[in-house]
Each structure stands twice: as C-alpha cells, then as structure tokens.
Amino acid sequence: SKGETAMEDNKTQELSKKDKYLLKGKDLIFIGVYTAIYFVINMLFMLISGLHPVIWILLPAFIAIFSGIPFMLLCAKVQKPGAVFIMGVVVGLIYFVTGMFTWIILCTFIIACALSELVRWLTKYGKFWGNTGAFMLYSLGMIGSPLPAWVMKDSFMEQLVNQNMPSEYITTLDSLISPAMLVVMIVAPIVCALIGAIIIKFMFKKHFAKAGIV
C-alpha cells in the first residue's frame, strides 16, 4: 500500500542520514594518515624542547602552528563526528602507555577532543571558522605535557632528577613555574592555532573550497 511504501521510504531516509555520520573504512584510513602526520610533528618539536625549558613550556604553542595542516585537512576529508576525537586520544594514549608523559596528558587530550568535537557538531562540520575553533580547543590537548610541572611540581621535579636531566635545566624550569607562565602556556596554543589555521586557509584554499569548507 501507499502507506507502507511511505513508511519504508522514511526508514530508508533515516538510515541514510545515520549512515552519513558513521565512520567508514576510507574515513578510518584518513584518520590514521593524519594522526601519523600529527604525531610526527609532535615528536619533532619534543626533540627540540629538550634544548631549553621555555621551549618545552611553549611546546603546545609551537605544535599548534604546524599541526594545523593534518587537523584541518582531516576536517575537510572526514566531516563526521569522532574523527578528531580518535586522532587526539590515540596520540594521548601513545604518550601515556609509552611512559613519555603522565596520565595528565591523556586527560587533557580527552577533554580537548571532546570540546573540539562539540564545536564541529554545532557548526555542522563544514564551516572553516567552526573547524578553526575546534582546532584551537584541540591544541589544548598538548598542555598535558608541561602541565604536571604545576599540578604536581615536587614529584615531577624529582622525576627529572631521576632521569638525569641537567641541573641547569631543572633550575631554570623551577624559576619559570609561576601563575603568569601557566596562563601563557594555556593561552599561547590557542593563539598559535588561530594563526596556523589562517595560514593553512591560504595554503590549501582550493582544497577547502572543493570540500565545501568556507
């Protein structure tokens, strides 16, 4: 009957709408590729951060400038929920499981990625400035690297001593741990993420236009 046909058509439309937001094999491949690129960028700056404590404290900011490429391209390729969350949480898990950072980095990545996904959802995934806002929040995930210096200063400093870090490095870091520097450490990645996103917009303007992100 016409009524049954209409019901079947409605069900088909509902399933197609749900399917539109489900991650598929191709989406997971894109997530894997851009996660790998993001992780490599992280590692490069982590190696440099050992040169001076200021570089390490501003590590999330430096990463934010250059990691916009994998993040924004991922947003263009996979306009679905979960892509950004998977990318960030996988990186946080790698850092935590390998013992490179404390449990704090896993927490900051989970919170930052959840907020980032919320912004992407509210802006319907296809808006450049929505994705830029999501990137600014996502970039806060890496503050879990230097944040233990404030959250658990004594045990963290003891850990650095046990790792045979140079005494000059530890002394300089200790002098930098202040409320003002904490604010700088949190605000810097947000500002740098904005700058990075704007630069990338001009670098990949045609790519974003093709993906419908304006």
JSON list of C-alpha atoms in Angstrom, two decimals:
[
{"chain": "A", "resi": 1, "resn": "SER", "atom": "CA", "xyz": [0.00, 0.00, 0.00]},
{"chain": "A", "resi": 2, "resn": "LYS", "atom": "CA", "xyz": [0.96, 3.65, -0.31]},
{"chain": "A", "resi": 3, "resn": "GLY", "atom": "CA", "xyz": [1.14, 3.99, 3.47]},
{"chain": "A", "resi": 4, "resn": "GLU", "atom": "CA", "xyz": [3.58, 1.10, 3.85]},
{"chain": "A", "resi": 5, "resn": "THR", "atom": "CA", "xyz": [5.67, 2.39, 0.95]},
{"chain": "A", "resi": 6, "resn": "ALA", "atom": "CA", "xyz": [5.87, 5.83, 2.57]},
{"chain": "A", "resi": 7, "resn": "MET", "atom": "CA", "xyz": [6.95, 4.28, 5.89]},
{"chain": "A", "resi": 8, "resn": "GLU", "atom": "CA", "xyz": [9.64, 2.24, 4.16]},
{"chain": "A", "resi": 9, "resn": "ASP", "atom": "CA", "xyz": [10.87, 5.36, 2.36]},
{"chain": "A", "resi": 10, "resn": "ASN", "atom": "CA", "xyz": [11.05, 7.26, 5.66]},
{"chain": "A", "resi": 11, "resn": "LYS", "atom": "CA", "xyz": [13.01, 4.45, 7.27]},
{"chain": "A", "resi": 12, "resn": "THR", "atom": "CA", "xyz": [15.41, 4.39, 4.32]},
{"chain": "A", "resi": 13, "resn": "GLN", "atom": "CA", "xyz": [15.93, 8.14, 4.59]},
{"chain": "A", "resi": 14, "resn": "GLU", "atom": "CA", "xyz": [16.58, 7.90, 8.34]},
{"chain": "A", "resi": 15, "resn": "LEU", "atom": "CA", "xyz": [19.11, 5.11, 7.80]},
{"chain": "A", "resi": 16, "resn": "SER", "atom": "CA", "xyz": [20.85, 7.10, 5.07]},
{"chain": "A", "resi": 17, "resn": "LYS", "atom": "CA", "xyz": [21.09, 10.13, 7.38]},
{"chain": "A", "resi": 18, "resn": "LYS", "atom": "CA", "xyz": [22.60, 7.98, 10.14]},
{"chain": "A", "resi": 19, "resn": "ASP", "atom": "CA", "xyz": [24.96, 6.34, 7.67]},
{"chain": "A", "resi": 20, "resn": "LYS", "atom": "CA", "xyz": [26.12, 9.79, 6.61]},
{"chain": "A", "resi": 21, "resn": "TYR", "atom": "CA", "xyz": [27.65, 10.34, 10.03]},
{"chain": "A", "resi": 22, "resn": "LEU", "atom": "CA", "xyz": [29.13, 6.86, 10.51]},
{"chain": "A", "resi": 23, "resn": "LEU", "atom": "CA", "xyz": [32.87, 6.44, 10.05]},
{"chain": "A", "resi": 24, "resn": "LYS", "atom": "CA", "xyz": [33.71, 4.05, 7.21]},
{"chain": "A", "resi": 25, "resn": "GLY", "atom": "CA", "xyz": [36.88, 2.31, 6.11]},
{"chain": "A", "resi": 26, "resn": "LYS", "atom": "CA", "xyz": [38.02, 5.23, 3.97]},
{"chain": "A", "resi": 27, "resn": "ASP", "atom": "CA", "xyz": [37.41, 7.62, 6.85]},
{"chain": "A", "resi": 28, "resn": "LEU", "atom": "CA", "xyz": [39.50, 5.49, 9.22]},
{"chain": "A", "resi": 29, "resn": "ILE", "atom": "CA", "xyz": [42.34, 5.46, 6.69]},
{"chain": "A", "resi": 30, "resn": "PHE", "atom": "CA", "xyz": [42.30, 9.26, 6.54]},
{"chain": "A", "resi": 31, "resn": "ILE", "atom": "CA", "xyz": [42.24, 9.42, 10.34]},
{"chain": "A", "resi": 32, "resn": "GLY", "atom": "CA", "xyz": [45.21, 7.06, 10.53]},
{"chain": "A", "resi": 33, "resn": "VAL", "atom": "CA", "xyz": [47.24, 9.02, 7.98]},
{"chain": "A", "resi": 34, "resn": "TYR", "atom": "CA", "xyz": [46.63, 12.43, 9.53]},
{"chain": "A", "resi": 35, "resn": "THR", "atom": "CA", "xyz": [47.15, 11.07, 13.05]},
{"chain": "A", "resi": 36, "resn": "ALA", "atom": "CA", "xyz": [50.57, 9.78, 11.96]},
{"chain": "A", "resi": 37, "resn": "ILE", "atom": "CA", "xyz": [51.47, 13.17, 10.47]},
{"chain": "A", "resi": 38, "resn": "TYR", "atom": "CA", "xyz": [50.31, 14.96, 13.62]},
{"chain": "A", "resi": 39, "resn": "PHE", "atom": "CA", "xyz": [52.35, 12.60, 15.79]},
{"chain": "A", "resi": 40, "resn": "VAL", "atom": "CA", "xyz": [55.50, 13.14, 13.71]},
{"chain": "A", "resi": 41, "resn": "ILE", "atom": "CA", "xyz": [55.12, 16.91, 14.08]},
{"chain": "A", "resi": 42, "resn": "ASN", "atom": "CA", "xyz": [54.75, 16.40, 17.83]},
{"chain": "A", "resi": 43, "resn": "MET", "atom": "CA", "xyz": [57.89, 14.30, 18.05]},
{"chain": "A", "resi": 44, "resn": "LEU", "atom": "CA", "xyz": [59.99, 16.80, 16.09]},
{"chain": "A", "resi": 45, "resn": "PHE", "atom": "CA", "xyz": [59.16, 19.61, 18.48]},
{"chain": "A", "resi": 46, "resn": "MET", "atom": "CA", "xyz": [59.55, 17.35, 21.50]},
{"chain": "A", "resi": 47, "resn": "LEU", "atom": "CA", "xyz": [63.16, 16.71, 20.48]},
{"chain": "A", "resi": 48, "resn": "ILE", "atom": "CA", "xyz": [63.76, 20.44, 20.23]},
{"chain": "A", "resi": 49, "resn": "SER", "atom": "CA", "xyz": [62.07, 21.10, 23.59]},
{"chain": "A", "resi": 50, "resn": "GLY", "atom": "CA", "xyz": [64.99, 19.50, 25.41]},
{"chain": "A", "resi": 51, "resn": "LEU", "atom": "CA", "xyz": [67.17, 22.45, 24.48]},
{"chain": "A", "resi": 52, "resn": "HIS", "atom": "CA", "xyz": [65.55, 24.87, 26.94]},
{"chain": "A", "resi": 53, "resn": "PRO", "atom": "CA", "xyz": [62.66, 24.81, 29.46]},
{"chain": "A", "resi": 54, "resn": "VAL", "atom": "CA", "xyz": [60.92, 27.76, 27.76]},
{"chain": "A", "resi": 55, "resn": "ILE", "atom": "CA", "xyz": [60.70, 25.77, 24.53]},
{"chain": "A", "resi": 56, "resn": "TRP", "atom": "CA", "xyz": [59.19, 22.87, 26.45]},
{"chain": "A", "resi": 57, "resn": "ILE", "atom": "CA", "xyz": [56.62, 25.07, 28.20]},
{"chain": "A", "resi": 58, "resn": "LEU", "atom": "CA", "xyz": [55.65, 26.59, 24.85]},
{"chain": "A", "resi": 59, "resn": "LEU", "atom": "CA", "xyz": [55.70, 23.16, 23.15]},
{"chain": "A", "resi": 60, "resn": "PRO", "atom": "CA", "xyz": [51.88, 23.08, 22.71]},
{"chain": "A", "resi": 61, "resn": "ALA", "atom": "CA", "xyz": [52.02, 26.50, 21.02]},
{"chain": "A", "resi": 62, "resn": "PHE", "atom": "CA", "xyz": [54.77, 25.53, 18.57]},
{"chain": "A", "resi": 63, "resn": "ILE", "atom": "CA", "xyz": [52.94, 22.33, 17.70]},
{"chain": "A", "resi": 64, "resn": "ALA", "atom": "CA", "xyz": [49.69, 24.26, 17.18]},
{"chain": "A", "resi": 65, "resn": "ILE", "atom": "CA", "xyz": [51.21, 26.43, 14.44]},
{"chain": "A", "resi": 66, "resn": "PHE", "atom": "CA", "xyz": [52.36, 23.49, 12.32]},
{"chain": "A", "resi": 67, "resn": "SER", "atom": "CA", "xyz": [49.87, 20.75, 13.21]},
{"chain": "A", "resi": 68, "resn": "GLY", "atom": "CA", "xyz": [47.03, 22.71, 11.67]},
{"chain": "A", "resi": 69, "resn": "ILE", "atom": "CA", "xyz": [47.81, 21.02, 8.35]},
{"chain": "A", "resi": 70, "resn": "PRO", "atom": "CA", "xyz": [46.84, 17.47, 9.40]},
{"chain": "A", "resi": 71, "resn": "PHE", "atom": "CA", "xyz": [43.98, 18.72, 11.59]},
{"chain": "A", "resi": 72, "resn": "MET", "atom": "CA", "xyz": [42.29, 20.99, 9.04]},
{"chain": "A", "resi": 73, "resn": "LEU", "atom": "CA", "xyz": [42.79, 18.52, 6.19]},
{"chain": "A", "resi": 74, "resn": "LEU", "atom": "CA", "xyz": [41.25, 15.80, 8.34]},
{"chain": "A", "resi": 75, "resn": "CYS", "atom": "CA", "xyz": [38.26, 18.06, 8.98]},
{"chain": "A", "resi": 76, "resn": "ALA", "atom": "CA", "xyz": [37.94, 18.60, 5.23]},
{"chain": "A", "resi": 77, "resn": "LYS", "atom": "CA", "xyz": [38.22, 14.92, 4.37]},
{"chain": "A", "resi": 78, "resn": "VAL", "atom": "CA", "xyz": [36.12, 13.48, 7.22]},
{"chain": "A", "resi": 79, "resn": "GLN", "atom": "CA", "xyz": [33.15, 15.72, 8.00]},
{"chain": "A", "resi": 80, "resn": "LYS", "atom": "CA", "xyz": [31.77, 13.30, 10.56]},
{"chain": "A", "resi": 81, "resn": "PRO", "atom": "CA", "xyz": [31.76, 13.03, 14.37]},
{"chain": "A", "resi": 82, "resn": "GLY", "atom": "CA", "xyz": [34.56, 11.13, 16.07]},
{"chain": "A", "resi": 83, "resn": "ALA", "atom": "CA", "xyz": [37.42, 11.79, 13.65]},
{"chain": "A", "resi": 84, "resn": "VAL", "atom": "CA", "xyz": [39.14, 14.45, 15.73]},
{"chain": "A", "resi": 85, "resn": "PHE", "atom": "CA", "xyz": [38.44, 12.60, 18.99]},
{"chain": "A", "resi": 86, "resn": "ILE", "atom": "CA", "xyz": [40.10, 9.45, 17.67]},
{"chain": "A", "resi": 87, "resn": "MET", "atom": "CA", "xyz": [43.15, 11.35, 16.40]},
{"chain": "A", "resi": 88, "resn": "GLY", "atom": "CA", "xyz": [43.78, 13.16, 19.69]},
{"chain": "A", "resi": 89, "resn": "VAL", "atom": "CA", "xyz": [43.02, 10.31, 22.06]},
{"chain": "A", "resi": 90, "resn": "VAL", "atom": "CA", "xyz": [45.24, 7.89, 20.10]},
{"chain": "A", "resi": 91, "resn": "VAL", "atom": "CA", "xyz": [48.16, 10.32, 20.42]},
{"chain": "A", "resi": 92, "resn": "GLY", "atom": "CA", "xyz": [47.44, 10.83, 24.13]},
{"chain": "A", "resi": 93, "resn": "LEU", "atom": "CA", "xyz": [47.30, 7.06, 24.67]},
{"chain": "A", "resi": 94, "resn": "ILE", "atom": "CA", "xyz": [50.62, 6.55, 22.91]},
{"chain": "A", "resi": 95, "resn": "TYR", "atom": "CA", "xyz": [52.28, 9.15, 25.12]},
{"chain": "A", "resi": 96, "resn": "PHE", "atom": "CA", "xyz": [50.75, 7.70, 28.28]},
{"chain": "A", "resi": 97, "resn": "VAL", "atom": "CA", "xyz": [51.28, 3.99, 27.54]},
{"chain": "A", "resi": 98, "resn": "THR", "atom": "CA", "xyz": [54.91, 4.50, 26.50]},
{"chain": "A", "resi": 99, "resn": "GLY", "atom": "CA", "xyz": [55.58, 6.45, 29.69]},
{"chain": "A", "resi": 100, "resn": "MET", "atom": "CA", "xyz": [56.67, 9.57, 27.82]},
{"chain": "A", "resi": 101, "resn": "PHE", "atom": "CA", "xyz": [54.20, 11.71, 29.80]},
{"chain": "A", "resi": 102, "resn": "THR", "atom": "CA", "xyz": [51.97, 11.36, 32.84]},
{"chain": "A", "resi": 103, "resn": "TRP", "atom": "CA", "xyz": [48.27, 10.49, 32.95]},
{"chain": "A", "resi": 104, "resn": "ILE", "atom": "CA", "xyz": [47.54, 14.22, 32.78]},
{"chain": "A", "resi": 105, "resn": "ILE", "atom": "CA", "xyz": [48.19, 14.35, 29.02]},
{"chain": "A", "resi": 106, "resn": "LEU", "atom": "CA", "xyz": [45.60, 11.64, 28.45]},
{"chain": "A", "resi": 107, "resn": "CYS", "atom": "CA", "xyz": [43.05, 13.66, 30.45]},
{"chain": "A", "resi": 108, "resn": "THR", "atom": "CA", "xyz": [43.80, 16.92, 28.63]},
{"chain": "A", "resi": 109, "resn": "PHE", "atom": "CA", "xyz": [43.51, 15.23, 25.24]},
{"chain": "A", "resi": 110, "resn": "ILE", "atom": "CA", "xyz": [40.18, 13.62, 26.11]},
{"chain": "A", "resi": 111, "resn": "ILE", "atom": "CA", "xyz": [38.74, 16.92, 27.36]},
{"chain": "A", "resi": 112, "resn": "ALA", "atom": "CA", "xyz": [40.18, 18.97, 24.48]},
{"chain": "A", "resi": 113, "resn": "CYS", "atom": "CA", "xyz": [39.00, 16.49, 21.85]},
{"chain": "A", "resi": 114, "resn": "ALA", "atom": "CA", "xyz": [35.51, 16.27, 23.34]},
{"chain": "A", "resi": 115, "resn": "LEU", "atom": "CA", "xyz": [35.18, 20.08, 23.26]},
{"chain": "A", "resi": 116, "resn": "SER", "atom": "CA", "xyz": [36.60, 20.16, 19.74]},
{"chain": "A", "resi": 117, "resn": "GLU", "atom": "CA", "xyz": [34.05, 17.60, 18.55]},
{"chain": "A", "resi": 118, "resn": "LEU", "atom": "CA", "xyz": [31.28, 19.61, 20.18]},
{"chain": "A", "resi": 119, "resn": "VAL", "atom": "CA", "xyz": [32.27, 22.73, 18.22]},
{"chain": "A", "resi": 120, "resn": "ARG", "atom": "CA", "xyz": [32.47, 20.74, 14.98]},
{"chain": "A", "resi": 121, "resn": "TRP", "atom": "CA", "xyz": [28.99, 19.33, 15.62]},
{"chain": "A", "resi": 122, "resn": "LEU", "atom": "CA", "xyz": [27.50, 22.73, 16.45]},
{"chain": "A", "resi": 123, "resn": "THR", "atom": "CA", "xyz": [28.97, 24.23, 13.27]},
{"chain": "A", "resi": 124, "resn": "LYS", "atom": "CA", "xyz": [27.87, 21.21, 11.18]},
{"chain": "A", "resi": 125, "resn": "TYR", "atom": "CA", "xyz": [31.44, 20.17, 10.24]},
{"chain": "A", "resi": 126, "resn": "GLY", "atom": "CA", "xyz": [31.56, 22.21, 7.03]},
{"chain": "A", "resi": 127, "resn": "LYS", "atom": "CA", "xyz": [32.50, 25.67, 8.28]},
{"chain": "A", "resi": 128, "resn": "PHE", "atom": "CA", "xyz": [36.10, 26.86, 8.17]},
{"chain": "A", "resi": 129, "resn": "TRP", "atom": "CA", "xyz": [35.78, 29.04, 11.26]},
{"chain": "A", "resi": 130, "resn": "GLY", "atom": "CA", "xyz": [33.99, 26.25, 13.07]},
{"chain": "A", "resi": 131, "resn": "ASN", "atom": "CA", "xyz": [36.86, 23.92, 12.36]},
{"chain": "A", "resi": 132, "resn": "THR", "atom": "CA", "xyz": [39.28, 26.67, 13.35]},
{"chain": "A", "resi": 133, "resn": "GLY", "atom": "CA", "xyz": [37.56, 26.98, 16.74]},
{"chain": "A", "resi": 134, "resn": "ALA", "atom": "CA", "xyz": [37.68, 23.21, 17.07]},
{"chain": "A", "resi": 135, "resn": "PHE", "atom": "CA", "xyz": [41.41, 23.28, 16.31]},
{"chain": "A", "resi": 136, "resn": "MET", "atom": "CA", "xyz": [42.03, 25.96, 18.92]},
{"chain": "A", "resi": 137, "resn": "LEU", "atom": "CA", "xyz": [40.42, 23.75, 21.56]},
{"chain": "A", "resi": 138, "resn": "TYR", "atom": "CA", "xyz": [42.09, 20.61, 20.24]},
{"chain": "A", "resi": 139, "resn": "SER", "atom": "CA", "xyz": [45.52, 22.26, 20.58]},
{"chain": "A", "resi": 140, "resn": "LEU", "atom": "CA", "xyz": [45.00, 22.45, 24.34]},
{"chain": "A", "resi": 141, "resn": "GLY", "atom": "CA", "xyz": [45.41, 18.68, 24.48]},
{"chain": "A", "resi": 142, "resn": "MET", "atom": "CA", "xyz": [49.21, 19.04, 24.41]},
{"chain": "A", "resi": 143, "resn": "ILE", "atom": "CA", "xyz": [49.29, 21.24, 27.52]},
{"chain": "A", "resi": 144, "resn": "GLY", "atom": "CA", "xyz": [49.22, 17.92, 29.34]},
{"chain": "A", "resi": 145, "resn": "SER", "atom": "CA", "xyz": [52.95, 17.72, 28.60]},
{"chain": "A", "resi": 146, "resn": "PRO", "atom": "CA", "xyz": [54.18, 20.71, 30.70]},
{"chain": "A", "resi": 147, "resn": "LEU", "atom": "CA", "xyz": [51.12, 20.94, 33.00]},
{"chain": "A", "resi": 148, "resn": "PRO", "atom": "CA", "xyz": [52.46, 18.41, 35.58]},
{"chain": "A", "resi": 149, "resn": "ALA", "atom": "CA", "xyz": [55.16, 20.96, 36.44]},
{"chain": "A", "resi": 150, "resn": "TRP", "atom": "CA", "xyz": [52.35, 22.99, 38.04]},
{"chain": "A", "resi": 151, "resn": "VAL", "atom": "CA", "xyz": [49.92, 20.26, 39.12]},
{"chain": "A", "resi": 152, "resn": "MET", "atom": "CA", "xyz": [52.47, 18.02, 40.86]},
{"chain": "A", "resi": 153, "resn": "LYS", "atom": "CA", "xyz": [55.63, 20.09, 40.95]},
{"chain": "A", "resi": 154, "resn": "ASP", "atom": "CA", "xyz": [57.60, 18.23, 43.65]},
{"chain": "A", "resi": 155, "resn": "SER", "atom": "CA", "xyz": [57.18, 14.73, 42.25]},
{"chain": "A", "resi": 156, "resn": "PHE", "atom": "CA", "xyz": [57.73, 16.00, 38.72]},
{"chain": "A", "resi": 157, "resn": "MET", "atom": "CA", "xyz": [60.99, 17.71, 39.62]},
{"chain": "A", "resi": 158, "resn": "GLU", "atom": "CA", "xyz": [62.11, 14.56, 41.39]},
{"chain": "A", "resi": 159, "resn": "GLN", "atom": "CA", "xyz": [61.35, 12.60, 38.25]},
{"chain": "A", "resi": 160, "resn": "LEU", "atom": "CA", "xyz": [63.52, 14.95, 36.18]},
{"chain": "A", "resi": 161, "resn": "VAL", "atom": "CA", "xyz": [66.39, 14.44, 38.61]},
{"chain": "A", "resi": 162, "resn": "ASN", "atom": "CA", "xyz": [65.99, 10.66, 38.37]},
{"chain": "A", "resi": 163, "resn": "GLN", "atom": "CA", "xyz": [66.09, 10.97, 34.56]},
{"chain": "A", "resi": 164, "resn": "ASN", "atom": "CA", "xyz": [69.48, 12.70, 34.89]},
{"chain": "A", "resi": 165, "resn": "MET", "atom": "CA", "xyz": [68.30, 15.96, 33.36]},
{"chain": "A", "resi": 166, "resn": "PRO", "atom": "CA", "xyz": [70.99, 18.69, 33.59]},
{"chain": "A", "resi": 167, "resn": "SER", "atom": "CA", "xyz": [70.79, 20.61, 36.86]},
{"chain": "A", "resi": 168, "resn": "GLU", "atom": "CA", "xyz": [70.83, 23.90, 34.96]},
{"chain": "A", "resi": 169, "resn": "TYR", "atom": "CA", "xyz": [67.75, 22.83, 33.00]},
{"chain": "A", "resi": 170, "resn": "ILE", "atom": "CA", "xyz": [65.91, 21.85, 36.20]},
{"chain": "A", "resi": 171, "resn": "THR", "atom": "CA", "xyz": [66.87, 25.08, 37.99]},
{"chain": "A", "resi": 172, "resn": "THR", "atom": "CA", "xyz": [65.74, 27.23, 35.06]},
{"chain": "A", "resi": 173, "resn": "LEU", "atom": "CA", "xyz": [62.47, 25.31, 34.80]},
{"chain": "A", "resi": 174, "resn": "ASP", "atom": "CA", "xyz": [61.83, 25.74, 38.52]},
{"chain": "A", "resi": 175, "resn": "SER", "atom": "CA", "xyz": [62.24, 29.52, 38.18]},
{"chain": "A", "resi": 176, "resn": "LEU", "atom": "CA", "xyz": [59.74, 29.59, 35.30]},
{"chain": "A", "resi": 177, "resn": "ILE", "atom": "CA", "xyz": [56.92, 27.78, 37.11]},
{"chain": "A", "resi": 178, "resn": "SER", "atom": "CA", "xyz": [54.60, 30.63, 38.07]},
{"chain": "A", "resi": 179, "resn": "PRO", "atom": "CA", "xyz": [50.90, 31.53, 37.69]},
{"chain": "A", "resi": 180, "resn": "ALA", "atom": "CA", "xyz": [51.77, 34.02, 34.94]},
{"chain": "A", "resi": 181, "resn": "MET", "atom": "CA", "xyz": [53.67, 31.41, 32.92]},
{"chain": "A", "resi": 182, "resn": "LEU", "atom": "CA", "xyz": [50.81, 28.96, 33.40]},
{"chain": "A", "resi": 183, "resn": "VAL", "atom": "CA", "xyz": [48.46, 31.46, 31.74]},
{"chain": "A", "resi": 184, "resn": "VAL", "atom": "CA", "xyz": [50.94, 31.93, 28.89]},
{"chain": "A", "resi": 185, "resn": "MET", "atom": "CA", "xyz": [51.26, 28.17, 28.47]},
{"chain": "A", "resi": 186, "resn": "ILE", "atom": "CA", "xyz": [47.46, 27.79, 28.13]},
{"chain": "A", "resi": 187, "resn": "VAL", "atom": "CA", "xyz": [46.74, 30.87, 26.01]},
{"chain": "A", "resi": 188, "resn": "ALA", "atom": "CA", "xyz": [49.69, 30.51, 23.60]},
{"chain": "A", "resi": 189, "resn": "PRO", "atom": "CA", "xyz": [48.46, 27.33, 21.85]},
{"chain": "A", "resi": 190, "resn": "ILE", "atom": "CA", "xyz": [45.01, 28.89, 21.32]},
{"chain": "A", "resi": 191, "resn": "VAL", "atom": "CA", "xyz": [46.53, 31.96, 19.65]},
{"chain": "A", "resi": 192, "resn": "CYS", "atom": "CA", "xyz": [49.03, 29.93, 17.64]},
{"chain": "A", "resi": 193, "resn": "ALA", "atom": "CA", "xyz": [46.30, 27.53, 16.49]},
{"chain": "A", "resi": 194, "resn": "LEU", "atom": "CA", "xyz": [44.34, 30.51, 15.13]},
{"chain": "A", "resi": 195, "resn": "ILE", "atom": "CA", "xyz": [47.41, 31.80, 13.31]},
{"chain": "A", "resi": 196, "resn": "GLY", "atom": "CA", "xyz": [48.19, 28.35, 11.95]},
{"chain": "A", "resi": 197, "resn": "ALA", "atom": "CA", "xyz": [44.63, 27.84, 10.70]},
{"chain": "A", "resi": 198, "resn": "ILE", "atom": "CA", "xyz": [44.64, 31.18, 8.86]},
{"chain": "A", "resi": 199, "resn": "ILE", "atom": "CA", "xyz": [47.96, 30.35, 7.19]},
{"chain": "A", "resi": 200, "resn": "ILE", "atom": "CA", "xyz": [46.65, 26.95, 6.13]},
{"chain": "A", "resi": 201, "resn": "LYS", "atom": "CA", "xyz": [43.49, 28.50, 4.72]},
{"chain": "A", "resi": 202, "resn": "PHE", "atom": "CA", "xyz": [45.57, 30.38, 2.16]},
{"chain": "A", "resi": 203, "resn": "MET", "atom": "CA", "xyz": [47.89, 27.42, 1.52]},
{"chain": "A", "resi": 204, "resn": "PHE", "atom": "CA", "xyz": [45.04, 25.00, 0.81]},
{"chain": "A", "resi": 205, "resn": "LYS", "atom": "CA", "xyz": [42.34, 27.41, -0.35]},
{"chain": "A", "resi": 206, "resn": "LYS", "atom": "CA", "xyz": [41.38, 25.35, -3.40]},
{"chain": "A", "resi": 207, "resn": "HIS", "atom": "CA", "xyz": [41.28, 22.14, -1.36]},
{"chain": "A", "resi": 208, "resn": "PHE", "atom": "CA", "xyz": [38.92, 23.63, 1.24]},
{"chain": "A", "resi": 209, "resn": "ALA", "atom": "CA", "xyz": [36.71, 25.12, -1.47]},
{"chain": "A", "resi": 210, "resn": "LYS", "atom": "CA", "xyz": [36.43, 21.72, -3.12]},
{"chain": "A", "resi": 211, "resn": "ALA", "atom": "CA", "xyz": [35.44, 20.16, 0.22]},
{"chain": "A", "resi": 212, "resn": "GLY", "atom": "CA", "xyz": [32.80, 22.85, 0.72]},
{"chain": "A", "resi": 213, "resn": "ILE", "atom": "CA", "xyz": [34.54, 24.40, 3.73]},
{"chain": "A", "resi": 214, "resn": "VAL", "atom": "CA", "xyz": [34.30, 28.18, 3.55]}
]
